[in-house]
PDB file of C-alpha atoms in Angstrom:
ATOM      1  CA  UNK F 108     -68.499  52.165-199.178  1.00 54.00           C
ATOM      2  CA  UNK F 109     -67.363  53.747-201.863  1.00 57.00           C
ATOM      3  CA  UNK F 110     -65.272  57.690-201.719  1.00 53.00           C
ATOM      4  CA  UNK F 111     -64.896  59.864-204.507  1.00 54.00           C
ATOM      5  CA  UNK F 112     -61.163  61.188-204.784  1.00 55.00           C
ATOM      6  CA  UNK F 113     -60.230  64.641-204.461  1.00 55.00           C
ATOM      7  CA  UNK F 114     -59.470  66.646-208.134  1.00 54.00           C
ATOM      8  CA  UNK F 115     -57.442  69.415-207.637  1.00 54.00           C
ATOM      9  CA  UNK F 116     -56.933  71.360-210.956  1.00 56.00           C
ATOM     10  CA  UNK F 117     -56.311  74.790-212.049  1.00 54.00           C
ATOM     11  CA  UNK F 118     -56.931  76.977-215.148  1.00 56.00           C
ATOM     12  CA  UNK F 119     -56.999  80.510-216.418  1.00 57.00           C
ATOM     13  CA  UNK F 120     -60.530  82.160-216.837  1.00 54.00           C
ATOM     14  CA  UNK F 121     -60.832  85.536-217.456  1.00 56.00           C
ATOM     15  CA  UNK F 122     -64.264  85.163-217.949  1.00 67.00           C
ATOM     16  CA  UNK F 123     -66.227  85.880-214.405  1.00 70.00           C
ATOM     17  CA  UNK F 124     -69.734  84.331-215.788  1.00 73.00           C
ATOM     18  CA  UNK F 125     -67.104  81.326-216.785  1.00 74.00           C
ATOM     19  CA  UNK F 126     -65.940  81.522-213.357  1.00 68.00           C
ATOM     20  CA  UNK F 127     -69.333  81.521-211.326  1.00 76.00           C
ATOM     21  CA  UNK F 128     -70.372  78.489-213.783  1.00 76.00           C
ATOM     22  CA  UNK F 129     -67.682  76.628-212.580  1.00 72.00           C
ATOM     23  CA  UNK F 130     -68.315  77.513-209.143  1.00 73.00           C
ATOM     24  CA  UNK F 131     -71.583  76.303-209.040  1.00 78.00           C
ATOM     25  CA  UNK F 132     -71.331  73.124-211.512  1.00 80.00           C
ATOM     26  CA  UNK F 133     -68.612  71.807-209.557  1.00 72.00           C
ATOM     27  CA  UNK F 134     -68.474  73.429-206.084  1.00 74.00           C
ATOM     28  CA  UNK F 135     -65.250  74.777-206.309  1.00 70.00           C
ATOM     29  CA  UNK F 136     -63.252  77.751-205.306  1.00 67.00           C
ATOM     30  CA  UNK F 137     -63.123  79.384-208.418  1.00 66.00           C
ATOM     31  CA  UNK F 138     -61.596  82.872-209.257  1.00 63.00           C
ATOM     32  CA  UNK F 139     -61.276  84.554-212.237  1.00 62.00           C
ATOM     33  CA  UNK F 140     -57.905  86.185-213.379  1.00 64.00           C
ATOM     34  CA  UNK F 141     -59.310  89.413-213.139  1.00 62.00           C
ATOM     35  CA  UNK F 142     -60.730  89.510-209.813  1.00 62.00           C
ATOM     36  CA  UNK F 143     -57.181  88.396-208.833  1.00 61.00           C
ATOM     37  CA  UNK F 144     -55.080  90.644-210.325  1.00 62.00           C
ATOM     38  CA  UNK F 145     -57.731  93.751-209.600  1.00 62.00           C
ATOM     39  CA  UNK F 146     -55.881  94.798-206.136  1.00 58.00           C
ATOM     40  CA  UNK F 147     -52.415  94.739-207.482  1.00 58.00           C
ATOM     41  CA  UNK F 148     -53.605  97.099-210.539  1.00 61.00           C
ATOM     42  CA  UNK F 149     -55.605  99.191-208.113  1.00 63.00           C
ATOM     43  CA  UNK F 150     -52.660  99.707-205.988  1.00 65.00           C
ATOM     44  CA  UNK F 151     -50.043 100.094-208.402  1.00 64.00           C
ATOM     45  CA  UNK F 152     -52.432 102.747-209.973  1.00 67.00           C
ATOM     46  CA  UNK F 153     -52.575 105.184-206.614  1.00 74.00           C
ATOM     47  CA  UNK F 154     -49.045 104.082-205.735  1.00 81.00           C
ATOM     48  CA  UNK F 155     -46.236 103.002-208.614  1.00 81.00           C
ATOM     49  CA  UNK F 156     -44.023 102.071-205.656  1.00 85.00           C
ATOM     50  CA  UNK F 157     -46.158  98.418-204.586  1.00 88.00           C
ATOM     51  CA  UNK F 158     -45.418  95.941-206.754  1.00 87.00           C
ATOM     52  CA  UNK F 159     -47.839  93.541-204.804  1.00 86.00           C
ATOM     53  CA  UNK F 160     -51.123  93.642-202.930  1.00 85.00           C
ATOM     54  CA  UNK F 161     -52.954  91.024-201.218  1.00 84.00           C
ATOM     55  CA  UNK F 162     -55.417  90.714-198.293  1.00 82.00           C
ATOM     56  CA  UNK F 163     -54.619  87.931-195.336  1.00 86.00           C
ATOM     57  CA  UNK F 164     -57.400  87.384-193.039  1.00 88.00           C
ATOM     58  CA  UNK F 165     -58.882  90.974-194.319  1.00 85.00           C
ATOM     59  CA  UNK F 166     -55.586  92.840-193.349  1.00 87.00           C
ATOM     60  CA  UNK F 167     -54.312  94.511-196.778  1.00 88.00           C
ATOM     61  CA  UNK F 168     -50.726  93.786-197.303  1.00 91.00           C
ATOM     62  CA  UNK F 169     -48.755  95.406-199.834  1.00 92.00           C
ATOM     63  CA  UNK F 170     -45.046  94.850-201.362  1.00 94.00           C
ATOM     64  CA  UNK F 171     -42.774  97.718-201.916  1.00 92.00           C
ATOM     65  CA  UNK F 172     -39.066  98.610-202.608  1.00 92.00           C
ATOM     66  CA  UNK F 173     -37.671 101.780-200.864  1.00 93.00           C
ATOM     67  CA  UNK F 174     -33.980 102.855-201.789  1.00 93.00           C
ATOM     68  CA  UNK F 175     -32.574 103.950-198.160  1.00 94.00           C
ATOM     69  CA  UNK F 176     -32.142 108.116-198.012  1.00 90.00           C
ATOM     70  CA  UNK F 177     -32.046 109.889-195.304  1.00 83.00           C
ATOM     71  CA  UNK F 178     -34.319 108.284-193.177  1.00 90.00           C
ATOM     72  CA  UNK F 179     -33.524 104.219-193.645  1.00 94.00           C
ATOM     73  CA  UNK F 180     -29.599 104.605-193.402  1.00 96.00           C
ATOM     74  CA  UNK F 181     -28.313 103.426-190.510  1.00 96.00           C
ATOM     75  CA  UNK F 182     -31.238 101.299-189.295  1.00 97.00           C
ATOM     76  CA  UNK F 183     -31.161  97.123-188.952  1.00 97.00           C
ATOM     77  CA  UNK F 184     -34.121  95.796-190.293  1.00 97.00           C
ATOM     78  CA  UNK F 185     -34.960  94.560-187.137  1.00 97.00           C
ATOM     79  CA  UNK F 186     -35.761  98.031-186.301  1.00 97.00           C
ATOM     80  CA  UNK F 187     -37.949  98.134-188.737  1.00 97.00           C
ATOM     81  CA  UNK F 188     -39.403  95.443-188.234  1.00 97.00           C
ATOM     82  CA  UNK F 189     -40.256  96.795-184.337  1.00 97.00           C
ATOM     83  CA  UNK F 190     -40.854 100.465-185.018  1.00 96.00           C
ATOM     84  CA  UNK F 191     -42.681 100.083-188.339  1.00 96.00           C
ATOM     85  CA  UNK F 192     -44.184  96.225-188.405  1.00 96.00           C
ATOM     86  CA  UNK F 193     -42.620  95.406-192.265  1.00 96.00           C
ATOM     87  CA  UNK F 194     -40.627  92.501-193.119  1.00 97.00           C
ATOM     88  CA  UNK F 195     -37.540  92.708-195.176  1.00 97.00           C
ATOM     89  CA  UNK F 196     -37.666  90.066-198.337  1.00 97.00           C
ATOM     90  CA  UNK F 197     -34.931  91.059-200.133  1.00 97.00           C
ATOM     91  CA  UNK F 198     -32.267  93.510-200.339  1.00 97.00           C
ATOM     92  CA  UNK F 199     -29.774  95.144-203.172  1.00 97.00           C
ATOM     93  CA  UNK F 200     -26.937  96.461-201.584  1.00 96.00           C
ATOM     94  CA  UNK F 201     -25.372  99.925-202.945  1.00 95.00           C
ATOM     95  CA  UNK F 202     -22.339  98.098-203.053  1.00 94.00           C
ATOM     96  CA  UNK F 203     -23.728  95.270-205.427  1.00 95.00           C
ATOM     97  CA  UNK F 204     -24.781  92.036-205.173  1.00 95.00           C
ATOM     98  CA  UNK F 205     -28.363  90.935-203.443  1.00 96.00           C
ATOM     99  CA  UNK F 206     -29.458  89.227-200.987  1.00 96.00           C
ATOM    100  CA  UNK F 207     -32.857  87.203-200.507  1.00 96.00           C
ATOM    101  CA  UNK F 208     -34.352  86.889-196.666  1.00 95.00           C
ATOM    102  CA  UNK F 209     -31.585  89.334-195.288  1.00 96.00           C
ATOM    103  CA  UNK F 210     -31.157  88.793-191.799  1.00 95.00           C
ATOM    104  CA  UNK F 211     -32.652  90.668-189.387  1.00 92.00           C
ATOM    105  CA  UNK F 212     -29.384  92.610-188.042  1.00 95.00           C
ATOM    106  CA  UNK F 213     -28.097  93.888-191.361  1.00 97.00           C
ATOM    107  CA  UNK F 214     -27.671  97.486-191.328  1.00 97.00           C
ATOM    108  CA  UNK F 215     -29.186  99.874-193.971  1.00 97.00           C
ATOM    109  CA  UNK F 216     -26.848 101.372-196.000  1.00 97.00           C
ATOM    110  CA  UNK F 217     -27.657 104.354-198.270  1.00 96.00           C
ATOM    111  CA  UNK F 218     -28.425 103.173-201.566  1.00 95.00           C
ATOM    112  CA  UNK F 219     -29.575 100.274-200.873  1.00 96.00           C
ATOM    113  CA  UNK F 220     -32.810  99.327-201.979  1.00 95.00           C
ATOM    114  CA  UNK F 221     -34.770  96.823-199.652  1.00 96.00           C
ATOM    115  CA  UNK F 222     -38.322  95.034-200.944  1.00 96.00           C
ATOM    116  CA  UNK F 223     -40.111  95.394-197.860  1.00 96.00           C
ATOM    117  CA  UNK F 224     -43.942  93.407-196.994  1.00 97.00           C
ATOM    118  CA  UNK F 225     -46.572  94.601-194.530  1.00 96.00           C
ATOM    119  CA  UNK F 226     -49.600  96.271-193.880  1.00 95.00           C
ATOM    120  CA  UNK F 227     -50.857  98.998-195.663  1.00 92.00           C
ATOM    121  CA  UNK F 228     -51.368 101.053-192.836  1.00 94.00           C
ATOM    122  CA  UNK F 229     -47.496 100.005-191.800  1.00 96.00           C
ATOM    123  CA  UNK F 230     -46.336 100.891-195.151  1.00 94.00           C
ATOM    124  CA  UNK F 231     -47.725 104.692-194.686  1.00 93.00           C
ATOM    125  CA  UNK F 232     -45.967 104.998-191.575  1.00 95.00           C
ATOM    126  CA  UNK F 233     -42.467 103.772-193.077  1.00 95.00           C
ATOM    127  CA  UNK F 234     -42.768 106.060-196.659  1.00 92.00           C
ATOM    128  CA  UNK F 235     -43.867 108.832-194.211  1.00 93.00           C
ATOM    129  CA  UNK F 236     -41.154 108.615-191.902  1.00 94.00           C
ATOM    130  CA  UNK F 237     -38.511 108.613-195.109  1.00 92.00           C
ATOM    131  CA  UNK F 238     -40.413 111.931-196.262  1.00 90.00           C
ATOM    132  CA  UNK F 239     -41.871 109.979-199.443  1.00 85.00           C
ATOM    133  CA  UNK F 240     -45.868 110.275-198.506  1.00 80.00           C
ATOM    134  CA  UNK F 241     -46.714 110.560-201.566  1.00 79.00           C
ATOM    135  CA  UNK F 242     -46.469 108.998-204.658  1.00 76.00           C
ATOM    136  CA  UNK F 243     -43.590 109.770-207.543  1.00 68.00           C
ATOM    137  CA  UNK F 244     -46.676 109.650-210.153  1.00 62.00           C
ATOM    138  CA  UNK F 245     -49.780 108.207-209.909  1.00 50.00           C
ATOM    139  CA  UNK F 246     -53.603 108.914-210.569  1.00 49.00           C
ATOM    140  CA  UNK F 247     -54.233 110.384-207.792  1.00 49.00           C
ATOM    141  CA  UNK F 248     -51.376 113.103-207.796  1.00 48.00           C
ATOM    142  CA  UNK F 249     -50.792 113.655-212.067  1.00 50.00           C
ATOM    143  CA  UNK F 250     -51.425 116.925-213.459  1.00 54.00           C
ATOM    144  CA  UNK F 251     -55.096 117.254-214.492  1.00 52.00           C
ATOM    145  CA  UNK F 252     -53.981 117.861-218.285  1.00 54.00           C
ATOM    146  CA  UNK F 253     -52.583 114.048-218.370  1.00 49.00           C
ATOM    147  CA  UNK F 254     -55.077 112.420-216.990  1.00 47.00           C
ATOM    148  CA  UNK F 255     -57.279 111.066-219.933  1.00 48.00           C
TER     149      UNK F 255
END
């Protein structure tokens, strides 16, 4: 008996004809770069606040820093964590420094400016309970003159 060994490779195609070629010649996952970096740029265009977007089991999930205000300051991230489902990644302390994974009891302090992951739907909830619904600038919300 003989086996065939597994290739694993990767390369960049921006191509998606390229990409459904290679899909079909050799049976492989194949995506093109475009197709991957399409959510992130749609996101980022409706909202300048995500800096990430990806889908898990067909849950969007979307990366985002907040600097703590009004609302934030004075919560652990544990709260929320409970109250609004995000995880904290990483934080930037007012007072300087940074710190990746924070733990889950560290207080919010104003200033600081936590990257935060979680649903889309959870991420509404948390920018509408600081009072920052909606977007700074984006597509959606520019004056009608500067949108080309």
């Amino acid at each position: 008996m003989r086996i065939a060994p597994v290739q694993r490779g990767q390369f960049g195609a921006v191509d998606d004809d390229l990409v459904a070629k290679v899909r079909d010649t050799f049976r492989a996952e194949a995506l093109s770069s475009s197709a991957v970096a399409a959510p992130a740029m749609a996101f980022s265009a409706l909202d300048p606040r995500i800096t990430h977007s990806f889908n898990v089991a067909g849950h969007l999930m979307v990366v985002s820093d907040f600097t703590a205000g009004q609302g934030l300051t004075g919560l652990a991230l544990n709260e929320v964590n409970d109250r609004f489902g995000l995880l904290a990644l990483y934080m930037h302390p007012a007072a300087g420094g940074e710190v990746l994974h924070p733990g889950t009891g560290t207080v919010i302090q104003r200033g600081d400016v936590v990257t935060f992951q979680g649903s889309w739907d959870d991420y509404q909830r948390l920018r509408a309970f600081t009072g920052e619904e909606r977007p700074p600038v984006s597509v959606l919300h520019a004056p009608r003159d500067s949108v080309a």
